[in-house]
Coordinates of C-alpha atoms in Angstrom, one line a residue:
Chain A
M1 CA -1.9 69.9 38.6
V2 CA 0.7 69.1 41.3
E3 CA 2.3 72.2 42.8
Y4 CA 6.1 72.2 43.1
K5 CA 8.7 74.7 44.0
T6 CA 11.4 75.8 41.6
T7 CA 14.9 77.3 41.8
H8 CA 16.2 80.4 40.1
L9 CA 17.6 78.2 37.3
Y10 CA 14.2 76.5 36.5
D11 CA 13.8 77.9 33.0
W12 CA 17.4 77.0 32.1
H13 CA 17.0 73.5 33.4
K14 CA 13.7 73.1 31.5
K15 CA 15.6 74.0 28.3
H16 CA 18.7 71.9 28.9
A17 CA 17.7 68.9 31.1
S18 CA 16.8 65.6 29.4
A19 CA 14.9 64.5 32.5
M20 CA 13.4 66.5 35.4
H21 CA 11.6 65.3 38.4
E22 CA 10.1 66.5 41.7
F23 CA 12.6 66.0 44.5
A24 CA 11.8 67.2 48.1
G25 CA 9.1 69.4 46.7
Y26 CA 11.3 71.0 44.0
M27 CA 11.2 70.4 40.3
M28 CA 14.9 69.5 39.7
P29 CA 17.1 68.3 36.8
I30 CA 17.8 64.6 37.1
R31 CA 20.1 64.6 34.1
Y32 CA 21.2 66.7 31.1
S33 CA 23.6 64.9 28.8
G34 CA 23.4 61.7 30.8
I35 CA 24.4 60.4 34.2
N36 CA 27.6 58.6 33.0
E37 CA 28.9 61.5 31.0
E38 CA 28.2 64.0 33.8
H39 CA 29.7 61.7 36.4
L40 CA 32.9 61.2 34.5
A41 CA 33.2 65.0 33.8
V42 CA 33.3 65.5 37.6
R43 CA 35.8 62.7 38.1
H44 CA 38.1 63.9 35.4
A45 CA 37.5 67.6 34.9
V46 CA 34.6 69.6 36.4
G47 CA 30.8 69.7 36.7
I48 CA 28.3 72.2 38.1
F49 CA 25.2 71.3 40.1
D50 CA 22.3 73.5 41.1
V51 CA 21.6 72.6 44.7
T52 CA 19.4 75.5 45.6
H53 CA 16.8 73.1 46.8
M54 CA 19.0 72.4 49.9
G55 CA 17.8 74.1 53.1
R56 CA 19.8 77.1 54.2
F57 CA 19.3 78.8 57.6
H58 CA 20.9 81.7 59.5
F59 CA 21.2 81.4 63.3
R60 CA 21.5 84.9 64.7
G61 CA 21.9 86.2 68.3
E62 CA 24.6 86.6 70.8
R63 CA 24.6 82.8 71.6
A64 CA 24.3 81.6 67.9
A65 CA 27.5 79.7 67.9
E66 CA 26.7 78.1 71.3
F67 CA 23.3 77.1 70.0
A68 CA 24.8 75.5 66.9
N69 CA 27.1 73.6 69.1
Y70 CA 24.3 72.3 71.2
M71 CA 22.3 71.2 68.1
T72 CA 25.1 69.4 66.4
T73 CA 27.7 66.7 67.2
N74 CA 30.9 68.4 65.8
D75 CA 32.7 71.1 67.7
V76 CA 31.7 74.6 66.4
G77 CA 34.3 76.0 68.8
R78 CA 36.9 74.8 66.3
L79 CA 35.6 77.0 63.6
N80 CA 36.4 80.6 62.6
E81 CA 35.1 82.7 59.7
N82 CA 37.5 80.8 57.4
A83 CA 36.3 77.4 58.1
A84 CA 33.2 75.2 57.7
Q85 CA 32.5 71.7 59.1
Y86 CA 30.5 68.6 58.3
T87 CA 28.3 67.7 61.3
L88 CA 25.3 65.8 62.4
I89 CA 22.0 66.8 64.0
C90 CA 20.9 64.1 66.4
N91 CA 17.8 63.4 68.5
E92 CA 18.0 62.6 72.2
K93 CA 18.4 58.9 71.3
G94 CA 21.4 59.7 69.2
G95 CA 19.6 59.0 65.9
I96 CA 20.5 61.1 63.0
I97 CA 17.9 63.8 62.2
D98 CA 20.1 65.1 59.4
D99 CA 23.7 65.7 58.3
C100 CA 24.7 69.2 57.3
I101 CA 27.5 71.8 56.8
V102 CA 28.0 74.6 59.4
Y103 CA 29.6 77.9 58.5
Y104 CA 30.8 80.1 61.3
R105 CA 30.3 83.7 60.2
A106 CA 30.7 85.3 63.7
S107 CA 30.0 84.3 67.3
D108 CA 26.5 85.8 66.8
W109 CA 25.9 84.4 63.2
I110 CA 26.0 80.8 62.0
Y111 CA 25.0 79.8 58.4
I112 CA 23.9 76.2 58.1
V113 CA 23.2 74.0 55.0
V114 CA 20.8 71.0 55.5
N115 CA 19.3 68.4 53.2
A116 CA 16.4 69.4 50.9
G117 CA 14.2 66.6 52.1
N118 CA 14.7 67.5 55.8
K119 CA 14.4 71.3 55.5
V120 CA 10.9 71.6 57.1
K121 CA 11.6 69.1 59.9
D122 CA 15.0 70.7 60.7
L123 CA 13.6 74.2 60.7
A124 CA 10.9 73.1 63.3
W125 CA 13.6 71.3 65.4
F126 CA 15.8 74.4 65.4
K127 CA 13.0 76.7 66.2
K128 CA 11.9 74.4 69.1
H129 CA 15.3 74.8 70.8
A130 CA 16.3 78.3 69.7
P131 CA 14.4 80.3 72.3
K132 CA 16.4 78.8 75.1
F133 CA 19.5 80.5 73.6
G134 CA 17.7 83.7 72.5
V135 CA 18.6 82.8 68.9
T136 CA 16.5 83.4 65.8
V137 CA 16.4 81.0 63.0
E138 CA 15.9 82.4 59.5
D139 CA 15.1 80.3 56.5
V140 CA 16.9 81.9 53.5
S141 CA 16.7 78.8 51.2
D142 CA 14.8 80.5 48.4
Q143 CA 16.9 83.7 48.4
V144 CA 20.3 82.1 48.2
P145 CA 21.2 80.3 45.0
N146 CA 23.5 77.4 45.8
F147 CA 25.8 75.9 43.2
A148 CA 28.3 73.0 43.6
V149 CA 31.3 73.1 41.3
Q150 CA 33.1 69.8 41.6
G151 CA 36.1 68.0 40.1
P152 CA 39.8 68.4 39.7
K153 CA 39.3 71.4 37.5
A154 CA 36.9 73.2 39.9
E155 CA 39.6 75.4 41.3
A156 CA 40.9 76.4 37.9
T157 CA 37.4 77.1 36.7
L158 CA 36.5 79.4 39.6
Q159 CA 39.9 81.1 39.8
K160 CA 39.1 82.8 36.5
L161 CA 36.1 84.5 38.2
T162 CA 37.8 85.8 41.4
D163 CA 40.8 87.7 42.8
I164 CA 40.9 85.4 45.9
D165 CA 43.7 82.9 45.7
L166 CA 41.9 79.6 45.5
S167 CA 45.0 77.5 45.7
A168 CA 45.5 78.4 49.4
P169 CA 42.2 77.3 51.1
K170 CA 42.2 73.6 52.2
F171 CA 39.4 71.1 52.2
F172 CA 36.6 72.5 54.4
S173 CA 37.8 76.1 54.2
A174 CA 35.1 78.8 54.0
I175 CA 35.9 81.6 51.5
S176 CA 33.9 84.8 51.5
G177 CA 34.2 87.4 48.8
K178 CA 33.3 88.2 45.2
L179 CA 32.8 85.6 42.5
A180 CA 32.1 87.1 39.0
G181 CA 31.3 90.3 40.9
Y182 CA 28.7 88.7 43.2
D183 CA 28.9 88.3 47.0
V184 CA 29.3 84.7 47.9
I185 CA 30.4 82.3 50.6
M186 CA 32.2 79.3 49.2
G187 CA 32.9 76.1 51.1
R188 CA 35.7 73.9 49.8
T189 CA 33.3 71.1 50.3
G190 CA 31.2 68.7 48.3
Y191 CA 29.3 65.5 47.9
T192 CA 31.3 63.8 45.2
G193 CA 34.6 62.7 46.6
E194 CA 36.4 65.2 44.4
D195 CA 37.9 68.6 45.2
G196 CA 35.3 71.3 44.7
F197 CA 33.4 74.3 46.0
E198 CA 29.8 74.8 47.2
I199 CA 28.8 78.4 46.5
S200 CA 26.1 80.3 48.3
Q201 CA 25.2 83.5 46.4
F202 CA 23.8 86.2 48.7
S203 CA 21.0 87.3 48.0
V204 CA 18.9 86.8 44.9
P205 CA 15.1 86.8 45.2
L206 CA 13.4 83.9 43.4
D207 CA 11.2 86.3 41.3
K208 CA 14.3 88.2 40.1
P209 CA 16.6 85.3 39.3
D210 CA 18.9 87.2 36.7
D211 CA 22.0 87.4 38.9
A212 CA 21.8 83.7 39.7
V213 CA 21.4 82.8 36.0
D214 CA 24.3 85.1 35.1
L215 CA 26.6 83.5 37.7
W216 CA 25.7 80.0 36.5
H217 CA 26.5 81.1 32.9
K218 CA 29.8 82.7 33.9
I219 CA 30.9 79.5 35.6
L220 CA 29.9 77.4 32.6
E221 CA 31.9 79.8 30.4
A222 CA 34.9 79.7 32.7
G223 CA 34.8 75.9 32.7
E224 CA 34.3 75.5 29.0
E225 CA 38.0 74.9 28.2
F226 CA 38.0 72.0 30.8
G227 CA 34.8 70.5 29.4
I228 CA 32.5 71.5 32.2
K229 CA 29.1 69.8 32.3
P230 CA 26.0 70.8 34.0
C231 CA 25.1 67.8 36.3
G232 CA 21.8 66.6 37.6
L233 CA 20.7 64.9 40.8
G234 CA 21.3 61.5 39.1
A235 CA 25.0 62.0 38.8
R236 CA 25.1 63.6 42.3
D237 CA 23.8 60.3 43.6
T238 CA 26.2 58.0 41.7
L239 CA 29.2 60.3 42.7
R240 CA 28.4 60.3 46.4
L241 CA 27.9 56.5 46.4
E242 CA 31.3 55.8 44.8
A243 CA 32.8 58.0 47.6
A244 CA 30.7 56.1 50.2
L245 CA 29.1 59.3 51.4
P246 CA 25.8 58.5 53.1
L247 CA 22.4 59.9 51.9
H248 CA 20.1 60.8 54.7
G249 CA 16.8 58.9 54.4
N250 CA 18.6 55.9 52.9
D251 CA 22.0 55.3 54.6
I252 CA 21.4 57.3 57.7
T253 CA 18.1 57.9 59.5
E254 CA 16.7 58.8 62.8
E255 CA 17.0 55.1 63.8
I256 CA 20.7 55.1 63.0
T257 CA 23.4 56.7 65.1
P258 CA 26.7 58.3 63.9
L259 CA 28.6 55.5 65.6
E260 CA 26.7 52.9 63.6
A261 CA 27.2 54.9 60.4
R262 CA 30.9 55.1 61.1
L263 CA 30.8 58.9 61.3
R264 CA 32.5 58.9 64.7
T265 CA 35.1 61.5 63.4
W266 CA 32.4 64.1 63.4
V267 CA 31.2 63.5 67.0
K268 CA 33.5 65.4 69.3
F269 CA 33.0 63.8 72.7
K270 CA 36.2 65.3 74.1
S271 CA 36.1 68.9 73.1
Q272 CA 32.4 69.4 72.7
G273 CA 30.2 70.4 75.7
D274 CA 26.7 69.2 75.9
F275 CA 24.8 68.5 72.7
I276 CA 21.6 66.8 71.9
G277 CA 22.1 63.0 71.7
R278 CA 25.4 63.1 73.7
A279 CA 24.2 60.9 76.6
A280 CA 22.8 58.3 74.3
L281 CA 25.9 58.2 72.1
E282 CA 28.2 57.8 75.1
K283 CA 26.1 55.0 76.4
Q284 CA 26.2 53.3 73.0
K285 CA 30.0 53.8 72.9
E286 CA 30.2 52.1 76.3
E287 CA 27.8 49.3 75.7
G288 CA 28.9 48.5 72.1
V289 CA 27.5 49.5 68.7
P290 CA 25.0 46.9 67.4
R291 CA 25.7 47.3 63.7
Y292 CA 28.0 49.1 61.3
R293 CA 27.8 50.6 57.9
I294 CA 29.9 48.9 55.1
G295 CA 30.6 49.6 51.4
L296 CA 29.8 47.0 48.7
L297 CA 31.6 46.3 45.5
M298 CA 30.1 43.8 43.1
P299 CA 31.8 41.5 40.6
G300 CA 29.7 42.7 37.7
R301 CA 27.1 45.1 36.6
R302 CA 24.2 43.8 38.7
A303 CA 23.7 46.4 41.4
P304 CA 22.6 45.9 45.0
R305 CA 19.4 47.8 45.8
P306 CA 17.9 49.1 49.1
H307 CA 16.5 46.3 51.3
N308 CA 18.5 43.5 49.6
K309 CA 19.6 41.2 52.4
L310 CA 23.3 40.8 53.3
I311 CA 24.2 37.2 54.0
I312 CA 27.1 35.3 55.6
D313 CA 27.0 31.5 56.1
D314 CA 23.2 31.4 55.2
E315 CA 22.5 33.9 57.9
V316 CA 21.0 37.3 57.2
V317 CA 23.4 39.7 58.9
G318 CA 22.3 43.0 57.4
E319 CA 20.7 44.9 54.6
V320 CA 21.6 47.2 51.7
T321 CA 20.6 50.8 52.0
S322 CA 21.8 52.3 48.7
G323 CA 23.1 50.9 45.4
T324 CA 23.8 51.7 41.8
L325 CA 26.2 51.0 38.9
S326 CA 29.5 52.7 39.3
P327 CA 30.1 54.7 36.1
V328 CA 33.9 54.6 36.8
C329 CA 34.4 50.8 37.3
Q330 CA 31.2 49.6 35.7
R331 CA 30.3 47.4 38.6
G332 CA 27.5 47.4 41.0
I333 CA 28.3 49.4 44.2
G334 CA 26.4 50.0 47.4
L335 CA 26.2 50.8 51.1
G336 CA 24.6 48.8 53.8
Y337 CA 24.7 47.7 57.4
V338 CA 25.9 44.5 59.1
K339 CA 25.8 43.2 62.6
R340 CA 28.8 44.4 64.6
E341 CA 30.7 41.1 64.4
Y342 CA 30.9 41.4 60.6
K343 CA 32.2 45.0 60.6
D344 CA 35.6 44.0 59.1
V345 CA 34.4 41.1 56.9
E346 CA 36.0 41.1 53.4
E347 CA 33.4 39.1 51.5
I348 CA 29.6 39.1 51.8
F349 CA 26.7 37.8 49.8
V350 CA 23.9 40.1 48.6
D351 CA 20.5 38.5 47.9
I352 CA 19.5 40.4 44.8
R353 CA 15.9 39.4 43.9
G354 CA 16.5 35.7 44.8
T355 CA 20.1 35.1 43.7
L356 CA 23.1 35.4 45.9
E357 CA 25.9 37.6 44.5
K358 CA 29.3 37.6 46.2
A359 CA 30.4 41.2 47.0
K360 CA 33.6 42.7 48.4
A361 CA 32.9 44.4 51.6
L362 CA 34.8 47.7 52.0
K363 CA 35.3 50.3 54.7
P364 CA 32.7 53.0 53.9
S365 CA 35.1 55.8 53.4
S366 CA 36.0 57.8 50.2
K367 CA 39.7 56.9 50.8
V368 CA 39.0 53.2 50.7
M369 CA 36.0 52.8 48.4
L370 CA 36.7 55.5 45.8
T371 CA 40.4 54.6 45.6
K372 CA 39.5 51.0 44.9
I373 CA 36.9 52.0 42.3
K374 CA 39.4 54.3 40.5
E375 CA 41.9 51.4 40.5
L376 CA 39.3 49.4 38.6
E377 CA 38.4 52.2 36.2
V378 CA 37.1 51.1 32.8
R379 CA 38.2 53.6 30.1
Chain B
M1 CA 9.6 56.8 12.2
M2 CA 6.9 59.0 13.8
K3 CA 7.1 61.0 16.9
V4 CA 4.7 61.4 19.8
G5 CA 6.1 64.2 21.9
D6 CA 9.7 63.2 22.6
Y7 CA 9.1 59.6 21.8
E8 CA 9.8 57.7 18.6
V9 CA 7.4 55.1 17.3
K10 CA 8.6 52.9 14.5
E11 CA 6.1 51.9 11.8
G12 CA 5.7 48.3 10.8
V13 CA 6.5 47.1 14.4
Y14 CA 4.0 45.6 16.8
Y15 CA 3.6 47.0 20.4
T16 CA 2.1 46.3 23.8
K17 CA 0.7 48.8 26.2
K18 CA 3.6 48.0 28.5
H19 CA 6.0 49.6 26.0
E20 CA 7.5 46.4 24.4
W21 CA 7.9 45.9 20.7
A22 CA 8.0 42.9 18.3
R23 CA 9.4 43.1 14.8
V24 CA 8.2 40.2 12.6
S25 CA 9.7 38.5 9.6
D26 CA 7.8 35.3 8.7
D27 CA 7.7 33.5 12.1
V28 CA 11.0 34.9 13.5
V29 CA 10.5 37.8 15.8
L30 CA 12.8 40.3 17.4
V31 CA 11.6 41.8 20.7
G32 CA 12.8 44.7 22.8
I33 CA 11.6 47.8 24.7
T34 CA 10.3 51.0 23.1
D35 CA 11.9 54.4 23.0
Y36 CA 9.4 55.6 25.6
A37 CA 10.5 52.7 27.9
Q38 CA 14.2 53.5 27.6
Q39 CA 13.7 57.2 28.1
A40 CA 11.6 56.5 31.2
L41 CA 14.4 54.3 32.6
G42 CA 17.2 56.7 31.8
E43 CA 20.7 55.2 31.0
I44 CA 20.5 51.5 31.1
T45 CA 23.2 50.0 33.3
F46 CA 22.5 46.3 33.1
I47 CA 20.2 43.8 31.5
D48 CA 19.7 40.4 33.2
I49 CA 18.0 37.8 31.0
R50 CA 16.0 36.3 33.8
G51 CA 12.4 35.1 34.2
D52 CA 10.5 34.4 37.4
A53 CA 12.1 31.0 37.6
G54 CA 15.7 32.2 37.1
P55 CA 18.0 32.7 34.1
V56 CA 16.4 32.4 30.6
N57 CA 18.5 30.7 27.9
V58 CA 18.5 30.0 24.2
G59 CA 16.1 27.0 23.5
D60 CA 13.7 27.9 26.3
T61 CA 10.1 28.4 25.5
L62 CA 8.3 31.6 26.6
K63 CA 4.6 32.2 26.6
R64 CA 3.3 35.6 25.5
G65 CA 3.4 37.9 28.6
D66 CA 6.2 36.0 30.4
K67 CA 8.8 38.0 32.2
Y68 CA 12.2 37.3 30.5
A69 CA 14.5 40.1 31.7
E70 CA 15.3 42.7 34.3
V71 CA 16.5 46.0 33.0
E72 CA 18.4 48.2 35.4
S73 CA 19.2 51.9 35.4
H74 CA 21.1 53.8 38.0
K75 CA 18.0 54.2 40.2
A76 CA 15.5 51.6 39.1
V77 CA 15.0 47.9 38.1
E78 CA 12.1 47.1 35.7
D79 CA 10.8 43.7 34.6
V80 CA 10.5 43.1 30.9
F81 CA 7.8 40.8 29.4
T82 CA 7.7 39.2 26.0
P83 CA 5.0 40.4 23.6
I84 CA 5.3 37.1 21.6
G85 CA 5.5 33.5 22.8
G86 CA 7.8 30.9 21.3
I87 CA 11.2 29.3 21.4
I88 CA 14.2 31.6 22.0
L89 CA 16.6 31.4 19.1
E90 CA 19.1 34.0 20.2
I91 CA 19.9 36.4 23.0
N92 CA 21.6 39.7 22.1
E93 CA 24.8 39.1 24.0
S94 CA 26.3 42.4 23.0
L95 CA 24.0 44.1 25.5
Q96 CA 26.0 42.5 28.4
D97 CA 28.9 44.8 27.8
A98 CA 27.0 47.7 26.3
P99 CA 23.5 47.7 27.8
N100 CA 23.1 51.4 26.8
T101 CA 22.7 50.2 23.2
I102 CA 19.1 50.0 24.2
N103 CA 19.1 53.8 24.9
D104 CA 20.9 54.6 21.6
D105 CA 18.9 52.4 19.3
P106 CA 15.9 50.8 21.0
Y107 CA 14.2 49.5 17.8
G108 CA 17.5 48.4 16.1
A109 CA 20.7 47.2 17.7
G110 CA 19.0 47.3 21.1
W111 CA 16.8 44.2 20.4
I112 CA 16.9 41.8 23.3
L113 CA 15.6 38.4 22.1
K114 CA 15.1 36.6 18.8
I115 CA 12.1 34.2 19.1
K116 CA 10.6 31.5 16.8
A117 CA 6.9 32.3 17.3
E118 CA 4.2 29.7 17.5
D119 CA 1.0 30.5 15.6
I120 CA 2.2 34.0 14.9
D121 CA -1.0 35.3 13.2
S122 CA -3.2 34.8 16.2
Q123 CA -0.6 36.3 18.6
L124 CA -0.2 39.4 16.5
K125 CA -4.0 40.0 16.8
E126 CA -3.4 40.7 20.5
L127 CA -0.8 43.4 19.8
L128 CA -1.0 47.1 18.8
D129 CA 0.1 48.6 15.5
A130 CA 2.2 51.8 15.5
D131 CA -0.9 54.1 15.2
A132 CA -2.6 52.4 18.2
Y133 CA 0.6 52.5 20.2
A134 CA 1.0 56.2 19.4
E135 CA -2.5 56.7 20.9
V136 CA -1.3 54.9 24.1
L137 CA 1.6 57.4 24.4
K138 CA -0.7 60.3 23.7
S139 CA -3.1 59.2 26.5
E140 CA -0.1 58.7 28.9
A141 CA 0.9 62.3 28.2
E142 CA -2.5 63.6 29.3

C-alpha cells in the first residue's frame, strides 16, 4: 500500500470526485463532473478548488520582511498588510527554484504560498538562509485549508459570506477577516486567468477537519445560484494554460531564468536590494537572454505535448513545455521556448509525433493568449 | 451489460487485454475502446486515425494488433490497436467533432472503425469473451 497525504476535504473528494490521483504526495481530486464542464464554470461563472496541498510557511522574526525580500525577486517593500504579490525564488544562477505568492502580515511576519511539488525543497532552502536573518520558518501547510474560488461570480459568491466589501479590493489585494464566521486571509489572486480569491483558513488541524468541510460547504451553497462547480487539478491545469501561466516543473525550472520565462515584471532590479540570483540575472540582462517562452495556438484539436520540437525553416528552434486542448476554443494550446531570435515570430511548426503542425505563436501572457482564445470560443 | 467495479462490460462483444473491443456481425466488425479505457483516459479531446506509418484511411488493410489511432485526453496520448485485422470499410467521422462520444457511449456511438475481417473465426479465437475480460478487470483492480 502506497502511503499518501490527504487534505481536510479528503472524504468529500472521495465521495464526489470521478477521478483522484496522487499529486506531490497528496491524494487529490483530478476531476468531479469533468474537466470541460468545470473549466467552463470558472470561465463563465464560478468554481472552487481545494488547493490545501500547496506549501504554506510563516516567516517570523524582526527581519522577516527583509528575509523574504532577499529570498525572492519581487520587492516585498512595496507590500503592506492589504497586499500580496506574485514572485519568484531563484538560485544563485538565476534559475527558478519556485514561483509563489507572498503576503505581508507585518514587518516581522510574512506568509508565503509555494507549489505543492516544491514544498520540501523550498522549506530546506528557506531554512538554510533564515538563520542569517534570525528568522524562523514554520510549515503550516497541513493546518491551513486553502481554497481557490475563481471566476466572474467569485466575488458575488463570497460576498454572501462576509461583511467585508469585496468590490473594493483590486487584483493582488490581501483581505483579512471573517468568511462564514471563520478567520481567513484571502488574496485576490488565482491561477486561472479569471478574477477570484485564494482563501487560507487559519487554523484547522487535519484530524479535526470539520471547520474546513463546513467552509467548503458554505461556499458551495453561496455559489449555487451561479452554478458553482467543485473543480479538480485537471481543470486547474487547462485553465492556467489558456491564461499562459507557467507551471513550475514544466514551463519554469531551475535551469530557466525569469527573463527567459518572460516574467521580468516580477523581478525588481531597481527598487529591490540584494536578492539571491540578482547578479546572474543582471549579467544575463546585459549579455542577452538565450531563449524566450512563447504561447502556442494550434489550428485544430491535436495538442502540442511536452518535448515536441518547435521548428522554423527545417531547423529545431525550441521545444514545447506544456500542452492540452483548450476547452474554450477547442483547439490545441501550449507553452514552449524558442531561441531568442524567434521571440516575436508569429507562426511556428510543432513536430507532433512525426508530423508538422503549423501553430500561431503568441506572447505568453493572459492578456494576449486568453483574449485570443476567448475570441475563438466555441459555444 | 455487466459491471466490474465502476466499469461496464458489454456481453456479446469480444475484447483484448489492452481494453479494446470488437463487435461482430457476420464478417463485418466494429472496433473501439472499452469503458475502462475511456475512464482511465478521462475526457477524450481528440482522436487521430493514424498508424505507425501515418494516416489510416478507408480501404487500408490492417493486421490484428496494428496501431490505427491515437486518442488524446487533456493530459495524455494513448495508442489504439485493432483487435481484428481486415480492410477498413468506414471510419467514424463524427468523432472528429465530438470525440467525447467515446466517453459517453464507448460500446455504441463511440465505435471507431468498421472493418471487413479476414478469416474471422480464427481471429476471434485470439480474443476474450465478456466473462474473460471481466476477469482481466478484476485482476487489474487487485
